[in-house]
């Protein structure tokens, strides 16, 4: 049965790595894979839980005679529920972030970006666009930022070729900005919720490498830009009423939304509650302030006509389902004991952590950065590594920021490596051949520069 589960899991990874061949939704593949793996796991649950959870299972039995029905009950209440709790914490955080962005977007809090980005200088636009995207993705999740900025860029630039270039800039910027903070990407958020990194130390270790990778990529893109840019003259989005909030109210909402997200690490440190609890508190406060600012519209039909971008909702839901499916499917494989065996075999070579991170970066390009990082967690966050090489693989070890950096930049190597890249591909009809020719080499150079900076600041300062 273990071989069957592993074989099905490998088939699922191949499907996740080749979406252009079968045209299947990655989130659907991941969720179906998780369901199949756990159903197969239950067939032989007695043996698996006896081997891995023997003591806890005996306490659960409490003198009762072991049976297959009780084994399945133990799996549902103890084993499976643990992984559901891990996935639910991240999903609730992402849902909170999506609601924050919805409130800010509907009140025009991001409209200043349109005015600041309008320029006919391609070089100025590329730096301004990347700076805004980098900062937003470090505060919001990178998928949300990518969808917002790609939609905005699409309304500014007329040339299809330049839209692809600036779209790539957005994908690279969200990859770097999202990797820089624990709330910027689902991968770094997972490391934080697992207790492997702390927000301040994590950001201090990755701030310079992420900025170096982005700056290198932008410098390499400069020769491909024309001397002048043609802009569209489209009007701003209609939100159901023609009267935006006063500037001070929009700034207040923006301050509560973004500032609240930055306060979440402090909230977690003070209360030791999961990060999503702090995110829900931010949503609640922002929601109340939003209703106070819009109290004249709350019971009118104008308020109900305000709409959150459908594309952003759809992309976020897909991202949550993909993450949940991956967490649960990898968990099913882990509960068979295969990953523990693999971890024990790799532990003697644990000193090659930079090579391990780079390999996971390549995997991130093939099967996605989220898949690569969760797989890395399953293999390296085990006693075989954390007890033998604690300075690298235990909590606060340098391997975890390195793994996050590699999977984020590795995911940007190919269009299917990140959810933001997939959305960019669909929105701008960017072919893989174009991305491989014009973008992948520049991402690779940026990755190398980031690795040099990471190594230098780790061992020289």
XYZ file of C-alpha atoms in Angstrom:
461
model
C 0.000 0.000 0.000
C 2.890 2.361 0.740
C 4.217 1.861 -2.775
C 0.788 2.588 -4.251
C 0.417 5.814 -2.236
C 3.912 6.968 -3.227
C 3.299 6.090 -6.880
C 0.028 8.030 -6.961
C 1.719 10.959 -5.234
C 4.498 11.001 -7.857
C 1.896 10.915 -10.636
C 0.223 13.896 -8.973
C 3.525 15.795 -8.899
C 3.999 15.093 -12.603
C 0.513 16.442 -13.304
C 1.300 19.563 -11.265
C 4.513 20.039 -13.271
C 2.876 19.640 -16.711
C -0.341 21.703 -16.726
C 0.155 22.738 -20.363
C -0.097 19.135 -21.527
C -3.270 18.053 -19.738
C -4.933 21.474 -19.055
C -6.056 20.352 -15.596
C -6.464 22.857 -12.782
C -3.561 22.518 -10.327
C -5.806 23.089 -7.306
C -8.179 20.346 -8.461
C -5.270 17.951 -8.948
C -3.878 18.691 -5.478
C -7.235 18.292 -3.689
C -8.073 15.059 -5.520
C -4.575 13.747 -4.817
C -5.003 14.446 -1.107
C -8.355 12.625 -0.977
C -7.047 9.542 -2.792
C -3.888 9.303 -0.680
C -5.795 9.489 2.606
C -8.420 6.957 1.520
C -5.652 4.518 0.609
C -3.881 5.295 3.878
C -6.997 4.291 5.846
C -6.988 0.839 4.261
C -3.799 0.027 6.149
C -4.222 2.514 8.997
C -3.727 -0.106 11.737
C -0.133 -0.796 10.742
C 0.795 2.836 10.096
C -0.439 4.248 13.394
C 1.033 1.346 15.368
C 4.434 2.076 13.869
C 4.376 5.889 14.142
C 1.837 6.664 16.897
C 1.912 3.544 19.037
C 1.907 5.233 22.441
C -0.782 7.771 21.531
C -2.900 5.006 20.016
C -2.724 2.931 23.201
C -3.850 5.941 25.220
C -6.713 6.441 22.766
C -7.793 2.798 23.100
C -7.837 3.079 26.914
C -8.152 -0.664 27.386
C -10.415 -1.319 24.418
C -9.554 -4.006 21.905
C -7.865 -2.565 18.824
C -9.943 -2.718 15.652
C -9.907 -1.214 12.189
C -12.889 0.990 13.056
C -11.085 2.392 16.105
C -7.940 2.900 14.017
C -9.880 5.001 11.514
C -11.445 6.949 14.369
C -7.980 7.645 15.801
C -6.728 8.839 12.411
C -9.690 11.182 11.979
C -9.500 12.648 15.477
C -5.736 12.824 15.988
C -3.579 12.348 12.900
C -5.665 13.900 10.134
C -7.039 16.719 12.282
C -3.486 17.910 13.046
C -2.732 18.540 9.374
C -6.161 20.078 8.812
C -5.397 22.532 11.618
C -2.075 23.476 9.976
C -3.717 24.065 6.597
C -6.695 25.884 8.111
C -4.469 28.383 9.910
C -2.834 29.454 6.649
C -6.144 29.476 4.737
C -7.807 31.654 7.378
C -4.865 34.050 7.182
C -5.214 34.259 3.395
C -8.981 34.778 3.687
C -8.366 37.615 6.120
C -5.857 39.201 3.743
C -8.312 38.909 0.851
C -11.012 40.676 2.875
C -8.580 43.439 3.842
C -7.713 44.016 0.191
C -11.395 43.962 -0.754
C -12.216 46.738 1.710
C -9.227 48.840 0.658
C -9.863 48.353 -3.060
C -13.567 49.174 -2.850
C -12.796 52.439 -1.073
C -10.209 53.552 -3.623
C -7.246 53.212 -1.270
C -5.031 51.970 -4.114
C -6.079 54.607 -6.654
C -2.997 56.706 -5.918
C -0.944 53.998 -7.654
C -2.527 54.830 -11.013
C -1.509 58.484 -10.781
C 2.023 57.733 -9.568
C 2.663 55.086 -12.222
C 1.543 57.131 -15.226
C 4.748 58.108 -17.000
C 6.059 57.916 -20.543
C 9.523 56.923 -19.379
C 9.836 53.112 -19.610
C 12.817 53.074 -17.247
C 11.054 55.151 -14.630
C 7.960 52.957 -14.895
C 9.901 49.725 -14.451
C 11.530 50.954 -11.229
C 8.383 52.582 -9.853
C 6.245 49.551 -10.697
C 8.725 47.123 -9.136
C 9.114 49.254 -5.988
C 5.354 49.498 -5.382
C 4.850 45.809 -6.132
C 7.759 44.786 -3.907
C 6.454 46.800 -0.957
C 2.840 45.701 -1.371
C 3.741 42.027 -1.686
C 5.816 42.267 1.499
C 2.714 43.499 3.348
C -0.085 41.682 1.526
C 0.219 38.169 0.154
C 2.035 38.059 -3.175
C -0.836 36.576 -5.204
C -3.191 39.374 -4.188
C -0.541 41.948 -5.045
C 0.211 40.302 -8.399
C -3.432 40.313 -9.498
C -3.927 43.941 -8.467
C -0.739 45.180 -10.142
C -1.201 43.115 -13.316
C -4.732 44.493 -13.672
C -3.450 48.028 -13.132
C -0.553 47.598 -15.563
C -2.930 46.193 -18.184
C -4.925 49.437 -18.088
C -1.780 51.574 -18.502
C 0.398 49.999 -21.217
C -0.879 49.568 -24.783
C 1.887 47.428 -26.326
C 1.468 43.653 -25.922
C 5.244 43.149 -25.899
C 5.807 45.741 -23.183
C 2.894 44.418 -21.140
C 4.642 41.074 -21.050
C 7.895 42.681 -19.926
C 6.204 44.699 -17.199
C 4.126 41.675 -16.249
C 7.332 39.724 -15.716
C 8.618 42.596 -13.569
C 5.509 42.225 -11.405
C 5.951 38.439 -11.101
C 9.599 38.857 -10.094
C 8.790 41.701 -7.692
C 6.095 39.741 -5.858
C 8.407 36.731 -5.629
C 11.138 38.828 -4.006
C 8.843 40.981 -1.886
C 6.737 38.041 -0.736
C 9.828 36.075 0.280
C 11.144 38.966 2.387
C 8.488 38.823 5.141
C 6.626 36.046 6.915
C 3.255 37.475 5.819
C 4.195 38.064 2.183
C 3.904 34.544 0.790
C 2.217 31.292 1.705
C 5.649 29.628 1.845
C 7.162 32.020 4.385
C 3.863 32.066 6.287
C 4.067 28.274 6.544
C 7.571 28.490 8.012
C 6.313 30.977 10.586
C 3.253 28.968 11.588
C 5.498 25.902 11.994
C 7.660 27.893 14.441
C 10.803 27.603 12.327
C 11.411 31.348 11.863
C 10.638 34.567 13.703
C 9.457 37.597 11.710
C 12.290 40.007 12.564
C 15.235 37.650 12.084
C 13.696 36.194 8.944
C 13.263 39.611 7.295
C 16.737 40.757 8.341
C 18.273 37.693 6.695
C 16.352 38.004 3.416
C 15.927 41.762 2.900
C 19.277 42.321 1.155
C 19.238 39.093 -0.931
C 15.691 39.760 -2.155
C 16.440 43.380 -3.086
C 19.697 42.326 -4.778
C 17.909 39.688 -6.872
C 15.219 42.142 -7.969
C 17.664 44.968 -8.757
C 19.863 42.614 -10.801
C 16.909 41.404 -12.835
C 15.727 44.960 -13.522
C 19.185 46.106 -14.657
C 19.335 43.173 -17.076
C 15.905 44.137 -18.455
C 16.784 47.794 -19.102
C 18.263 47.250 -22.616
C 14.971 45.739 -23.828
C 12.985 48.891 -23.072
C 12.124 51.477 -25.765
C 12.900 55.166 -25.415
C 9.267 56.206 -24.982
C 6.122 54.544 -23.699
C 2.614 54.773 -25.114
C -0.038 54.837 -22.377
C -3.751 54.193 -22.514
C -6.271 56.851 -21.536
C -8.786 54.671 -19.719
C -10.793 55.985 -16.787
C -10.614 54.568 -13.313
C -12.756 51.658 -12.203
C -16.398 52.390 -11.316
C -17.297 51.185 -7.841
C -21.042 51.731 -7.803
C -20.936 55.382 -6.698
C -19.137 58.473 -7.948
C -18.198 59.825 -4.546
C -14.981 58.389 -3.137
C -14.157 58.776 0.510
C -12.145 61.853 1.511
C -8.392 61.416 1.309
C -7.948 61.269 5.078
C -10.487 58.458 5.410
C -8.831 56.449 2.639
C -5.464 56.975 4.328
C -6.970 55.855 7.645
C -8.275 52.643 6.096
C -4.950 52.006 4.371
C -3.069 52.621 7.612
C -5.295 50.222 9.572
C -5.109 47.534 6.884
C -1.363 47.596 6.193
C -0.336 48.661 9.694
C -2.540 45.971 11.196
C -0.828 43.289 9.142
C 2.546 44.503 10.376
C 1.253 44.317 13.943
C 0.336 40.628 13.610
C 3.853 39.340 14.540
C 3.748 41.472 17.705
C 0.228 40.174 18.447
C 1.482 36.616 18.049
C 4.473 37.288 20.309
C 2.279 38.782 23.042
C -0.537 36.231 22.960
C 1.095 33.099 21.444
C -2.111 32.649 19.455
C -1.849 31.531 15.806
C -1.150 34.338 13.286
C -4.577 34.024 11.678
C -6.194 35.219 14.936
C -4.320 38.507 14.625
C -5.340 38.756 10.968
C -8.985 38.251 11.899
C -8.679 41.029 14.486
C -7.321 43.367 11.795
C -10.247 42.473 9.507
C -12.722 43.143 12.299
C -11.286 46.579 13.129
C -11.014 47.544 9.462
C -14.566 46.360 8.842
C -15.960 48.531 11.645
C -14.035 51.613 10.477
C -15.176 50.950 6.891
C -18.840 50.910 7.956
C -18.369 54.110 9.951
C -16.799 55.840 6.945
C -19.534 54.544 4.621
C -22.430 54.795 7.078
C -24.527 56.803 4.581
C -24.196 54.019 1.991
C -24.517 50.928 4.188
C -28.279 50.516 3.649
C -28.367 51.795 0.082
C -28.141 49.889 -3.179
C -25.015 51.863 -4.091
C -23.062 50.021 -1.417
C -24.209 46.633 -2.692
C -23.024 47.470 -6.214
C -19.421 47.737 -5.103
C -17.611 44.690 -6.334
C -14.330 42.970 -5.521
C -12.452 41.869 -8.680
C -13.750 38.420 -9.631
C -10.343 37.404 -10.959
C -8.755 38.138 -7.596
C -11.374 36.137 -5.716
C -10.996 33.179 -8.081
C -7.192 33.225 -7.949
C -7.145 33.417 -4.150
C -9.597 30.553 -3.723
C -7.532 28.429 -6.101
C -4.390 29.246 -4.149
C -6.033 28.208 -0.876
C -7.309 24.940 -2.340
C -3.906 24.201 -3.868
C -2.162 24.778 -0.564
C -4.679 22.637 1.347
C -4.396 19.797 -1.142
C -0.600 19.835 -1.037
C -0.447 19.915 2.772
C -2.815 16.960 3.088
C -1.320 14.862 0.274
C 2.260 15.262 1.528
C 0.983 14.525 5.039
C -0.494 11.217 3.848
C 2.854 10.209 2.366
C 4.652 11.315 5.520
C 2.351 9.228 7.735
C 3.403 6.078 5.878
C 6.932 6.577 7.223
C 8.553 6.969 3.804
C 9.691 10.549 4.366
C 11.185 9.700 7.746
C 13.222 6.962 6.083
C 14.309 9.394 3.371
C 15.212 11.994 5.984
C 17.336 9.508 7.926
C 19.165 8.574 4.725
C 19.869 12.208 3.841
C 20.862 13.334 7.356
C 24.561 12.341 6.987
C 24.710 14.741 4.018
C 22.920 17.546 5.882
C 25.988 19.777 5.753
C 25.266 20.428 2.076
C 22.341 22.692 2.973
C 23.057 25.225 0.233
C 22.923 22.478 -2.360
C 19.710 21.131 -0.817
C 18.100 24.572 -1.002
C 19.183 25.004 -4.620
C 17.731 21.605 -5.542
C 14.410 22.604 -3.987
C 14.573 25.834 -5.966
C 14.787 23.808 -9.174
C 11.898 21.680 -7.965
C 10.013 24.908 -7.301
C 10.337 25.818 -10.978
C 9.010 22.408 -12.027
C 6.239 21.625 -9.531
C 5.686 25.039 -7.916
C 7.315 26.913 -5.075
C 4.641 25.930 -2.544
C 5.012 22.221 -3.339
C 8.797 22.411 -3.129
C 8.811 24.181 0.241
C 6.201 21.924 1.847
C 8.157 18.918 0.599
C 11.323 20.398 2.077
C 9.565 20.848 5.411
C 8.452 17.212 5.394
C 12.006 15.976 4.792
C 14.201 18.417 6.741
C 11.967 19.343 9.692
C 12.523 15.942 11.304
C 14.590 14.728 14.276
C 17.146 13.274 11.855
C 18.150 16.831 10.899
C 17.052 19.052 13.783
C 18.894 16.979 16.388
C 22.066 16.210 14.448
C 22.589 19.671 12.850
C 20.569 22.087 15.037
C 22.482 25.207 13.997
C 21.100 24.879 10.474
C 17.840 22.916 10.597
C 16.329 23.642 14.015
C 14.077 26.628 14.714
C 15.841 29.864 13.730
C 18.347 27.859 11.693
C 19.744 29.509 8.572
C 18.461 26.744 6.313
C 14.825 27.860 6.487
C 15.309 31.409 5.130
C 17.612 29.922 2.500
C 14.972 27.355 1.525
C 12.320 30.082 1.283
C 14.580 32.261 -0.877
C 15.446 29.394 -3.224
C 11.889 28.160 -3.684
C 10.580 31.699 -4.293
C 13.209 32.595 -6.902
C 13.184 29.080 -8.331
C 9.428 29.305 -8.768
C 9.909 32.504 -10.793
C 12.233 30.640 -13.195
C 9.220 29.193 -15.029
C 5.687 30.483 -15.578
C 4.090 27.594 -13.702
C 6.369 27.895 -10.687
C 4.141 30.378 -8.846
C 0.414 31.098 -8.835
C 1.266 34.690 -9.764
C 3.161 33.428 -12.811
C 0.219 31.271 -13.868
C -2.130 34.247 -13.597
C 0.299 36.392 -15.627
C 0.480 33.702 -18.303
C -3.298 33.573 -18.623
C -3.800 37.321 -18.519
C -1.120 38.306 -21.049
C -1.105 35.081 -23.130
C 2.633 34.798 -22.518
C 4.060 31.658 -24.184
C 6.543 29.502 -22.296
C 9.125 29.866 -25.083
C 9.070 33.658 -24.709
C 9.495 33.410 -20.942
C 12.379 30.926 -21.245
C 14.156 33.150 -23.758
C 13.674 36.579 -22.170
C 12.977 36.042 -18.465
C 14.370 32.789 -17.080
C 18.054 33.652 -17.680
C 17.617 36.992 -15.876
C 15.876 35.309 -12.940
C 18.743 32.835 -12.717
C 21.348 35.605 -12.591
C 19.299 37.389 -9.923
C 19.131 34.128 -7.976
C 22.921 33.737 -8.118
C 23.436 37.317 -6.894
C 20.946 36.735 -4.072
C 22.799 33.564 -3.072
C 26.123 35.436 -2.946
C 24.602 38.186 -0.794
C 22.961 35.634 1.519
C 26.214 33.725 1.937
C 28.217 36.913 2.525
C 25.938 38.344 5.185
C 25.661 34.950 6.912
C 29.375 34.225 7.249
C 31.092 37.605 6.987
C 28.937 39.794 9.251
